[in-house]
């Protein structure tokens, strides 16, 4: 069977599975639609949380990012797992005891504030849409690459699937599809990782192979004498002018701030928090936090291993290879494998033969300058002397001749390692599972924020149960359409917008919820002004440095060297400081609210 | 549960949270970031990992998982000691029935 046939079969089967689960797990009440009737066992909730959380970015983007960043990529690994410790000890058990439906519910009830609830609704919707655009885009990219469907059509198919199970099934449908999606995505991530680990190091466990010697079949080609993989990578980096792989180039302050912002942001993301409302008991909320991180850690410890393997493989395969296929190369030496040309056609790889020797030279630095404001290659119709695609971008001074988009590393990995066709199909299905499960979780938050927080608890308090459920379904449907449009016409560079989602979650929800639980005296005035100040600060900093001051030397003007990705941690401090400073000027919380705080602090009752 | 018991349960709970967060901070921000260069002079025994790099890309995550496991058990014990664990017939547990 061809790669494409395999991909069609595997993707088709998984989609049929999702729809079948959705039909079996239809929601019949708002309680089921919002929180799956609070009947999800902790192990299943842990799996669902893991799938909910691990997005197209975790599955497709992260290993590639780390592959090019080396040690600096650790910020994602620690940041996106450490947040679960915060969730487990600071938020999950207490929010479960609170026992309502949404994050704005908690803010609104705890601070007895309509404005607080609205600010929270606004943040929740904003965070979800910025995040979901990337997921839909991811679905489109996978479809276009593996199934020869246009990105637009791919997004439409993804929308249709999410529509079926999110609109019909609500949280109940989403939960059980997410359990299935976790199984598919983790299997799809681990199979190529295990294959490649064996090829390079001879050890089948990627996490162990990562710290092993290059003693596999391919590993021995890369370096003789079986040196440590990481030592070899550092040495290759040194030869090509890169910083050592295990060394960083970001400042200590920045690494610190980004990690903190990602941790706190993770703990404050509404689609993750709401999953802890779905279990039967407080104890189960704690246990499912454990299972969630356990299942996430399987992928998150394998990803840096995959990154290192891919890096070694890429440098070994590409550097010094002839562009022309093997049959046309006359002299001795290796030539580029077919995957290089396939990915070149998609525009995610480009090569410029600066010294005219027909061989790829990989080196530190960008291969070419920007063209019409974009640093991505702008291809022309012409072909170069070796048959490579030509582009308009001017060559740079660096001896580097190669451009590789970070996003392809996971998708191209099976091809780079020469794995069988079904593995490639599996990876495509896994990427789709990761993107769809996250998209569904996010869209559900949008829909509940509208039907529950804006209608039931806002504009239409007398709406019937059936009316609210209908409103939730309509809101989910509208949200799917908007998400699809954002996937087809992505608003700017998706990765830039994701920094927003974490920054906002870190600077708004996290402090407001933590103070709501741990400070009995925190009142409406303090908490709401804290949230507004945190959001205003973080948003202006990110907008300024991501969209207004985008000059190459802008990093020199960052405050204390903190990048927009890391500013959420400062925004969080601003929120805490403003809230604690202004608290004394407002009235203390009512006796009923103080009673509520006492109530959520204890599991019993 | 009466007032003073409630207060001492909460204090014990805060102590538990504080100790968990200390370890959380030490392995990630401590060993994985600030101490990384210093720790990199050693290797994780028997492997090719520089120690600080290992903490940043593997060790901290493994410790996080163990840390939550520890917290789940410790918090459960605390609930039992103060008699505040949810009972089987707890109305809270049965709120909306099974799915």
XYZ file of C-alpha atoms in Angstrom:
704
model
C 0.000 0.000 0.000
C 1.242 3.492 -0.770
C 1.853 6.090 1.940
C -1.216 7.970 0.868
C -3.441 4.895 0.958
C -2.188 4.064 4.433
C -2.790 7.626 5.565
C -6.316 7.652 4.155
C -7.120 4.350 5.827
C -5.723 5.206 9.244
C -7.106 8.741 9.326
C -10.485 7.493 8.059
C -10.672 4.785 10.727
C -9.790 7.169 13.544
C -12.368 9.721 12.360
C -15.044 7.017 12.225
C -14.100 6.060 15.784
C -14.475 9.654 17.038
C -17.896 10.016 15.454
C -19.045 6.643 16.808
C -17.998 7.628 20.334
C -19.708 10.991 19.972
C -23.001 9.374 18.998
C -22.871 6.957 21.934
C -21.993 9.720 24.416
C -24.556 12.375 23.494
C -25.243 14.980 26.161
C -28.860 15.241 27.301
C -28.586 17.914 30.024
C -26.545 21.076 30.581
C -24.734 19.230 33.394
C -23.605 16.615 30.873
C -22.852 19.196 28.224
C -20.728 21.375 30.545
C -19.011 18.916 32.879
C -19.959 15.412 31.656
C -22.345 14.981 34.587
C -19.337 14.953 36.964
C -19.059 11.238 36.322
C -15.655 10.844 34.645
C -13.298 8.378 36.401
C -9.924 9.978 37.285
C -7.830 7.753 35.010
C -10.008 8.579 31.991
C -10.029 12.229 32.995
C -6.238 12.176 33.138
C -6.066 10.820 29.598
C -8.652 13.287 28.372
C -6.780 16.141 30.041
C -3.552 15.014 28.395
C -5.180 14.997 24.939
C -6.989 18.246 25.681
C -3.726 19.832 26.665
C -1.341 18.394 24.062
C -2.099 20.379 20.975
C -0.871 20.426 17.420
C 1.985 22.516 18.823
C 3.038 19.821 21.310
C 2.740 17.034 18.796
C 4.056 18.677 15.641
C 5.895 21.774 16.728
C 7.660 21.138 19.997
C 10.217 18.484 19.054
C 11.147 20.521 15.974
C 11.502 23.655 18.032
C 13.744 21.907 20.564
C 15.711 20.362 17.732
C 16.737 23.822 16.586
C 16.963 25.422 20.037
C 18.839 22.719 21.969
C 18.941 23.565 25.670
C 16.816 26.686 25.160
C 13.933 24.422 24.184
C 13.812 23.248 27.808
C 11.548 26.207 28.597
C 8.688 24.395 26.841
C 9.411 21.065 28.480
C 9.539 22.405 32.025
C 6.970 25.132 31.444
C 4.268 22.935 29.983
C 4.639 20.183 32.598
C 5.453 22.185 35.746
C 2.091 23.906 35.456
C 0.401 20.648 36.460
C 2.107 20.732 39.849
C 0.544 24.162 40.386
C -2.799 22.866 39.153
C -2.710 19.836 41.440
C -1.811 21.652 44.645
C -3.238 25.146 44.173
C -6.325 24.888 41.985
C -7.841 21.544 41.009
C -9.138 20.169 44.349
C -10.647 23.483 45.437
C -12.290 24.257 42.126
C -13.793 20.755 42.095
C -15.203 21.348 45.560
C -16.637 24.650 44.345
C -18.392 22.435 41.842
C -19.874 24.807 39.286
C -19.426 24.719 35.536
C -16.914 27.303 34.305
C -13.930 29.408 35.321
C -15.900 32.693 35.071
C -18.396 31.036 37.467
C -15.738 30.915 40.145
C -14.531 34.484 39.559
C -18.123 35.801 39.449
C -19.324 33.942 42.567
C -16.231 34.299 44.688
C -15.897 38.031 44.097
C -19.663 38.688 43.859
C -18.943 40.650 40.756
C -20.708 40.882 37.414
C -17.769 42.845 35.997
C -15.358 40.180 37.242
C -17.422 37.521 35.508
C -17.477 39.510 32.274
C -13.729 40.179 32.340
C -13.227 36.445 32.895
C -15.588 35.570 30.036
C -13.735 37.937 27.746
C -10.350 36.432 28.684
C -11.628 32.877 28.322
C -13.009 33.546 24.849
C -9.923 35.444 23.749
C -7.531 32.756 25.016
C -9.544 30.004 23.383
C -9.770 31.629 19.982
C -6.077 32.547 19.809
C -5.287 28.972 20.711
C -7.814 27.270 18.487
C -6.681 29.080 15.334
C -3.382 27.204 15.561
C -5.167 23.866 15.945
C -7.324 24.346 12.878
C -4.306 25.479 10.911
C -2.495 22.343 12.074
C -5.346 20.171 10.795
C -5.174 21.938 7.435
C -1.399 21.536 7.155
C -1.534 17.805 7.898
C -4.266 17.280 5.338
C -2.467 19.260 2.665
C 0.810 17.493 3.223
C -0.371 13.896 3.479
C -3.656 13.683 1.654
C -3.076 16.156 -1.167
C -6.061 18.189 -0.126
C -5.807 21.976 0.013
C -5.314 23.565 3.427
C -8.803 25.096 3.158
C -10.495 21.772 2.489
C -8.499 20.166 5.289
C -9.737 22.809 7.724
C -13.324 22.221 6.554
C -13.065 18.465 7.152
C -11.612 19.121 10.612
C -14.466 21.532 11.343
C -17.048 18.931 10.344
C -15.591 16.317 12.704
C -15.292 18.701 15.654
C -18.795 19.930 14.902
C -20.242 16.457 15.245
C -18.737 15.547 18.558
C -18.517 18.919 20.280
C -21.981 20.136 19.317
C -23.720 16.803 19.900
C -21.737 15.405 22.763
C -20.651 18.468 24.703
C -18.178 17.712 27.475
C -19.384 14.116 27.698
C -18.716 13.422 24.021
C -15.452 15.333 24.083
C -14.163 13.471 27.124
C -14.524 10.018 25.652
C -13.233 11.023 22.210
C -10.263 12.649 23.938
C -9.495 9.376 25.683
C -9.392 7.675 22.279
C -7.402 10.547 20.811
C -4.819 10.313 23.565
C -4.236 6.637 22.806
C -3.825 7.365 19.109
C -1.568 10.359 19.504
C 0.776 8.788 22.039
C 1.083 5.623 19.941
C 1.738 7.713 16.842
C 4.392 9.740 18.616
C 6.180 6.813 20.209
C 6.348 4.404 17.251
C 8.693 6.532 15.121
C 10.570 7.639 18.240
C 11.276 4.006 19.148
C 12.302 3.126 15.580
C 14.686 6.064 15.361
C 16.100 5.413 18.803
C 16.948 1.859 17.758
C 18.487 3.050 14.494
C 20.716 5.575 16.210
C 21.554 4.106 19.587
C 20.363 0.512 19.527
C 18.166 1.227 22.564
C 14.384 0.971 22.057
C 13.455 3.456 24.809
C 13.850 6.978 23.368
C 14.338 8.584 26.800
C 17.255 6.219 27.446
C 18.593 6.363 23.900
C 18.793 10.148 24.313
C 21.589 9.637 26.861
C 23.209 6.660 25.128
C 26.025 6.043 22.690
C 25.590 6.103 18.905
C 25.715 2.350 18.641
C 22.831 1.651 16.237
C 22.906 0.894 12.544
C 22.567 4.540 11.487
C 24.351 5.833 14.565
C 27.571 4.139 13.489
C 27.390 5.946 10.135
C 27.070 9.307 11.860
C 30.129 8.826 14.044
C 32.532 5.952 14.492
C 33.596 4.549 17.830
C 30.133 4.907 19.395
C 30.521 8.267 21.176
C 27.657 9.668 23.301
C 24.841 11.045 21.135
C 24.882 14.402 22.932
C 28.675 14.723 22.636
C 28.423 14.059 18.904
C 25.701 16.649 18.538
C 27.784 19.227 20.365
C 30.740 18.417 18.148
C 28.676 18.635 14.920
C 27.270 21.947 16.131
C 30.762 23.185 16.768
C 31.914 22.209 13.266
C 28.964 23.992 11.654
C 29.352 27.120 13.770
C 26.311 26.589 16.018
C 26.358 26.912 19.798
C 26.699 23.545 21.559
C 23.376 21.650 21.604
C 23.326 21.274 25.381
C 24.097 24.973 25.864
C 21.723 27.886 25.657
C 21.875 31.293 24.032
C 18.941 32.937 25.815
C 19.650 35.014 28.937
C 19.068 33.393 32.317
C 16.373 35.952 33.205
C 14.512 35.290 29.996
C 14.637 31.505 30.352
C 13.397 31.915 33.920
C 10.530 34.221 32.932
C 9.384 32.178 29.941
C 9.358 28.973 31.979
C 7.381 30.633 34.768
C 4.933 32.248 32.355
C 4.295 28.920 30.629
C 3.851 27.081 33.938
C 1.468 29.623 35.379
C -0.258 30.038 32.032
C -0.811 26.278 31.793
C -2.382 26.276 35.235
C -4.616 29.166 34.196
C -5.880 27.884 30.861
C -9.666 27.567 31.106
C -9.978 24.430 28.959
C -7.547 22.597 31.253
C -9.083 23.867 34.508
C -12.593 22.902 33.456
C -11.548 19.267 33.040
C -11.149 19.054 36.825
C -14.820 19.919 37.270
C -15.783 16.663 35.556
C -14.721 14.114 38.196
C -16.999 12.843 40.988
C -14.958 13.850 44.071
C -12.243 16.230 45.316
C -9.932 13.273 45.789
C -10.486 12.349 42.135
C -9.485 15.862 41.063
C -6.104 15.364 42.732
C -5.702 11.882 41.295
C -6.594 12.985 37.797
C -3.982 15.753 37.987
C -1.484 12.983 38.619
C -2.730 10.861 35.721
C -2.822 13.887 33.438
C 0.818 14.727 34.050
C 1.780 11.060 33.909
C 0.288 10.725 30.428
C 1.690 14.064 29.307
C 5.151 13.188 30.621
C 5.322 10.142 28.344
C 5.261 12.455 25.328
C 7.179 15.290 26.961
C 10.167 13.151 27.903
C 10.194 11.494 24.468
C 10.017 14.804 22.582
C 13.501 16.094 23.524
C 14.911 12.685 22.588
C 13.184 12.864 19.208
C 14.552 16.403 18.851
C 18.133 15.268 19.409
C 17.765 12.238 17.114
C 16.253 14.387 14.364
C 18.986 16.960 14.720
C 21.743 14.368 14.365
C 19.914 12.729 11.465
C 19.311 16.021 9.663
C 22.885 17.253 9.897
C 24.239 13.859 8.900
C 21.919 13.449 5.900
C 21.961 16.945 4.527
C 25.291 18.611 5.163
C 27.682 18.030 2.262
C 25.145 16.054 0.221
C 24.656 16.585 -3.514
C 21.303 18.067 -4.371
C 20.975 15.999 -7.551
C 19.535 12.457 -7.137
C 22.058 9.658 -6.794
C 21.918 8.599 -10.451
C 23.036 12.013 -11.621
C 25.934 12.355 -9.227
C 29.149 11.387 -10.921
C 31.750 11.815 -8.275
C 31.868 10.078 -4.925
C 29.736 11.270 -2.048
C 26.232 11.165 -0.706
C 23.243 12.805 -2.309
C 20.004 14.082 -0.851
C 17.205 11.590 -0.291
C 13.782 12.065 -1.894
C 12.062 13.527 1.156
C 14.170 16.644 0.771
C 12.668 17.398 -2.646
C 9.155 16.483 -1.488
C 9.325 18.965 1.346
C 10.981 21.522 -0.896
C 7.867 21.376 -3.092
C 5.750 22.356 -0.075
C 8.017 25.356 0.454
C 9.133 24.301 3.918
C 12.676 23.537 2.823
C 14.789 25.695 0.534
C 18.329 25.534 -0.689
C 20.488 28.164 -2.380
C 23.745 27.029 -3.968
C 25.958 29.922 -2.912
C 29.311 28.423 -3.889
C 27.970 26.612 -6.970
C 29.321 23.170 -6.038
C 25.919 21.463 -6.204
C 26.297 20.367 -2.564
C 24.274 21.514 0.410
C 26.305 23.410 2.947
C 24.689 23.712 6.362
C 26.042 26.337 8.728
C 24.984 28.704 11.467
C 23.027 31.757 10.294
C 20.109 32.456 7.967
C 20.624 31.298 4.378
C 18.965 34.340 2.884
C 17.519 37.721 3.787
C 13.914 38.840 3.940
C 11.861 39.410 0.824
C 8.982 41.885 0.998
C 9.149 41.794 4.777
C 8.987 38.017 5.127
C 11.914 35.857 6.149
C 10.303 32.821 4.528
C 11.420 31.922 0.999
C 9.385 33.541 -1.822
C 9.709 30.968 -4.598
C 9.866 31.848 -8.285
C 9.014 29.438 -11.127
C 12.652 29.019 -12.091
C 14.917 26.073 -11.326
C 18.615 26.305 -10.467
C 21.537 24.418 -12.026
C 20.981 21.328 -9.873
C 17.201 21.446 -10.302
C 16.458 23.209 -7.004
C 13.646 25.717 -6.627
C 14.822 29.311 -6.921
C 13.461 32.169 -4.817
C 13.542 35.945 -4.738
C 15.110 36.401 -1.311
C 18.651 37.837 -1.484
C 21.431 35.491 -0.277
C 22.921 36.357 3.112
C 26.614 36.682 4.050
C 26.500 33.441 6.017
C 27.990 30.368 4.319
C 24.755 28.566 5.227
C 22.785 27.441 2.156
C 19.878 25.663 3.812
C 16.474 26.778 5.084
C 14.388 24.290 7.076
C 11.053 25.218 8.612
C 11.025 24.012 12.241
C 7.460 22.764 11.883
C 8.334 19.880 9.601
C 10.669 17.994 11.891
C 8.059 15.679 13.423
C 6.157 15.199 10.174
C 9.305 14.582 8.157
C 10.986 12.481 10.820
C 9.631 9.094 9.661
C 10.697 9.896 6.101
C 14.106 11.156 7.185
C 14.608 7.921 9.113
C 13.275 5.881 6.193
C 10.442 4.306 8.192
C 7.667 2.239 6.566
C 4.676 3.920 4.947
C 2.163 2.982 7.658
C 4.213 4.880 10.252
C 3.817 8.044 8.200
C 0.055 7.500 8.048
C 0.028 6.927 11.776
C 1.886 10.163 12.456
C -0.646 12.058 10.349
C -3.512 10.516 12.330
C -1.738 11.313 15.601
C -1.226 14.941 14.619
C -4.904 15.221 13.703
C -5.896 13.635 17.038
C -3.758 16.138 18.922
C -5.169 19.111 17.035
C -8.821 18.021 17.105
C -8.882 17.075 20.801
C -7.480 20.439 21.816
C -9.745 22.338 19.438
C -12.822 20.596 20.852
C -11.874 21.373 24.453
C -11.313 25.034 23.605
C -14.545 25.363 21.652
C -16.492 23.898 24.554
C -15.114 26.626 26.842
C -16.256 29.270 24.368
C -19.700 27.733 24.132
C -20.213 27.427 27.903
C -18.874 30.937 28.460
C -21.612 32.215 26.176
C -24.581 30.031 27.114
C -23.877 29.748 30.838
C -21.991 32.885 31.847
C -23.386 35.450 29.448
C -26.971 34.135 29.134
C -27.956 32.017 32.147
C -25.910 33.925 34.712
C -26.115 37.239 32.861
C -28.638 38.504 30.373
C -31.277 35.723 30.561
C -31.443 34.290 34.107
C -34.854 32.709 33.430
C -33.776 30.658 30.426
C -34.969 27.040 30.667
C -32.648 24.040 30.864
C -33.554 23.094 27.302
C -33.078 26.645 26.098
C -29.649 26.833 27.736
C -28.597 23.529 26.197
C -29.770 24.729 22.787
C -27.878 28.000 23.286
C -24.757 26.038 24.216
C -25.049 23.976 21.030
C -25.596 27.029 18.834
C -22.656 28.800 20.489
C -20.463 25.740 19.917
C -21.519 25.612 16.262
C -20.786 29.300 15.724
C -17.446 28.932 17.504
C -16.488 26.026 15.212
C -17.186 28.179 12.171
C -15.172 31.122 13.513
C -12.311 28.801 14.425
C -12.379 27.367 10.910
C -12.242 30.806 9.341
C -9.306 31.670 11.603
C -7.625 28.475 10.479
C -8.060 29.287 6.802
C -7.064 32.934 7.193
C -4.662 32.764 10.154
C -4.407 36.081 12.001
C -0.714 36.798 11.695
C 1.890 34.315 12.710
C 0.219 31.631 14.829
C 3.140 31.099 17.187
C 3.153 34.786 18.095
C -0.476 34.608 19.061
C 0.025 31.580 21.279
C 2.369 33.642 23.476
C -0.698 35.788 24.008
C -2.832 32.917 25.252
C -0.317 31.915 27.913
C 0.509 35.486 28.871
C -3.163 36.265 29.344
C -3.920 33.112 31.296
C -0.913 33.745 33.539
C -1.736 37.389 34.190
C -5.508 37.088 34.609
C -6.974 33.768 35.803
C -4.195 32.232 37.796
C -3.721 35.036 40.366
C -7.464 35.708 40.638
C -8.294 32.064 41.355
C -5.360 31.454 43.711
C -6.189 34.550 45.778
C -9.841 33.555 45.762
C -8.950 30.283 47.461
C -6.017 31.213 49.653
C -6.930 34.728 50.775
C -10.223 34.996 52.608
C -9.953 38.779 52.686
C -9.429 39.252 48.949
C -12.393 41.253 47.699
C -14.042 42.385 44.497
C -12.128 45.664 44.160
C -8.701 44.046 44.598
C -9.278 41.012 42.426
C -10.986 42.750 39.508
C -8.501 45.635 39.357
C -5.681 43.104 39.645
C -7.011 41.163 36.668
C -7.529 44.286 34.581
C -4.053 45.605 35.417
C -2.410 42.247 34.672
C -4.168 41.894 31.343
C -3.532 45.510 30.317
C 0.163 45.272 31.145
C 0.743 41.930 29.430
C -1.308 42.779 26.351
C 0.399 46.112 25.759
C 3.870 44.633 26.151
C 3.128 41.781 23.747
C 1.413 44.002 21.177
C 4.256 46.503 21.353
C 7.078 44.024 20.809
C 5.249 41.590 18.527
C 3.457 43.971 16.200
C 4.759 47.554 16.555
C 8.446 47.516 17.459
C 9.502 44.572 15.310
C 12.915 45.934 14.290
C 15.742 43.362 14.469
C 17.323 45.178 17.412
C 14.075 45.277 19.399
C 15.342 42.664 21.901
C 17.806 45.258 23.165
C 14.814 47.347 24.278
C 13.036 44.501 26.119
C 12.559 45.345 29.795
C 15.259 43.537 31.765
C 15.790 41.370 28.681
C 12.383 39.697 29.095
C 10.872 38.550 25.802
C 7.126 38.867 25.036
C 6.840 35.095 25.631
C 8.017 35.554 29.204
C 6.211 38.766 30.101
C 3.191 36.886 31.431
C 5.171 36.134 34.593
C 5.648 39.863 35.190
C 1.953 40.392 34.352
C 1.116 37.852 37.034
C 3.176 39.797 39.588
C 1.456 43.032 38.510
C -1.913 41.335 39.076
C -0.930 40.116 42.556
C 0.586 43.483 43.522
C -2.376 45.581 42.369
C -4.884 43.210 43.969
C -3.109 43.107 47.328
C -2.489 46.882 47.239
C -6.074 47.904 46.430
C -7.780 45.316 48.629
C -7.786 47.605 51.688
C -9.861 50.251 49.875
C -12.805 47.944 49.176
C -15.397 46.423 51.480
C -14.472 43.005 52.924
C -16.159 39.983 51.304
C -19.664 39.226 52.586
C -20.157 36.529 55.263
C -21.676 34.270 52.582
C -18.515 34.521 50.464
C -16.297 33.890 53.472
C -18.435 30.825 54.129
C -17.895 29.765 50.477
C -14.107 30.019 50.892
C -14.286 27.919 54.087
C -16.426 25.427 52.195
C -14.083 24.900 49.231
C -11.021 24.483 51.463
C -12.277 21.210 52.924
C -13.104 18.121 50.837
C -15.947 17.015 53.111
C -19.455 18.501 52.980
C -15.676 19.728 62.000
C -15.359 22.658 64.413
C -13.403 25.913 64.054
C -9.983 25.120 65.582
C -9.818 21.758 63.803
C -10.631 23.412 60.531
C -7.856 25.956 61.105
C -5.255 23.327 61.915
C -6.321 21.224 58.909
C -5.776 24.257 56.711
C -2.406 25.021 58.284
C -1.246 21.441 57.743
C -2.500 21.631 54.172
C -0.570 24.862 53.561
C 2.585 23.269 54.933
C 2.158 20.361 52.529
C 1.610 22.702 49.576
C 4.643 24.751 50.554
C 6.950 21.730 50.701
C 5.694 20.448 47.340
C 6.275 23.843 45.736
C 9.788 24.058 47.200
C 10.809 20.856 45.441
C 8.975 21.976 42.282
C 11.037 25.153 42.296
C 14.338 23.474 43.129
C 14.333 20.910 40.314
C 13.165 23.244 37.548
C 14.301 26.787 38.272
C 17.123 25.605 40.534
C 18.714 22.585 38.861
C 17.343 23.082 35.317
C 17.978 26.829 34.945
C 20.116 28.636 37.525
C 22.314 25.716 38.472
C 22.414 24.203 34.997
C 25.886 25.364 33.988
C 27.338 24.373 37.349
C 25.724 20.929 37.266
C 26.822 20.350 33.676
C 30.372 19.625 34.906
C 29.037 16.216 35.970
C 27.129 13.620 34.006
C 24.130 11.622 35.049
C 25.968 8.434 36.066
C 26.186 5.865 33.286
C 24.734 8.135 30.586
C 25.858 10.842 28.199
C 23.601 13.478 29.802
C 25.277 16.558 31.251
C 23.537 16.700 34.646
C 22.020 20.187 34.389
C 20.794 19.563 30.854
C 19.236 16.291 32.033
C 17.347 18.088 34.782
C 16.060 20.630 32.271
C 14.886 18.137 29.641
C 14.096 14.941 31.582
C 14.681 15.055 35.323
C 12.403 17.938 36.234
C 9.460 16.309 34.421
C 10.025 12.977 36.161
C 10.246 14.714 39.533
C 6.995 16.619 38.795
C 5.162 13.342 38.198
C 6.494 11.811 41.439
C 5.741 15.043 43.275
C 2.051 14.982 42.365
C 1.882 11.286 43.281
C 3.345 12.155 46.674
C 0.918 15.049 47.096
C -2.112 12.898 46.271
C -1.179 10.401 48.978
C -0.151 13.005 51.553
C -3.312 15.061 51.024
C -5.414 11.897 51.318
C -3.707 11.023 54.622
C -4.295 14.569 55.860
C -8.006 14.325 55.035
C -8.233 11.074 56.990
C -6.326 12.414 59.985
C -8.709 15.337 60.327
C -11.723 13.253 59.352
C -12.631 15.479 56.409
C -12.490 12.961 53.556
C -15.571 12.592 51.395
C -17.839 9.804 52.539
C -19.305 7.319 50.122
C -22.780 8.723 50.768
C -21.534 12.266 50.404
C -24.180 14.218 48.478
C -21.362 16.067 46.748
C -20.086 12.835 45.229
C -23.436 11.849 43.799
C -24.481 15.300 42.665
C -25.497 14.612 39.107
C -25.432 10.865 39.172
C -23.194 8.716 37.050
C -22.825 9.556 33.401
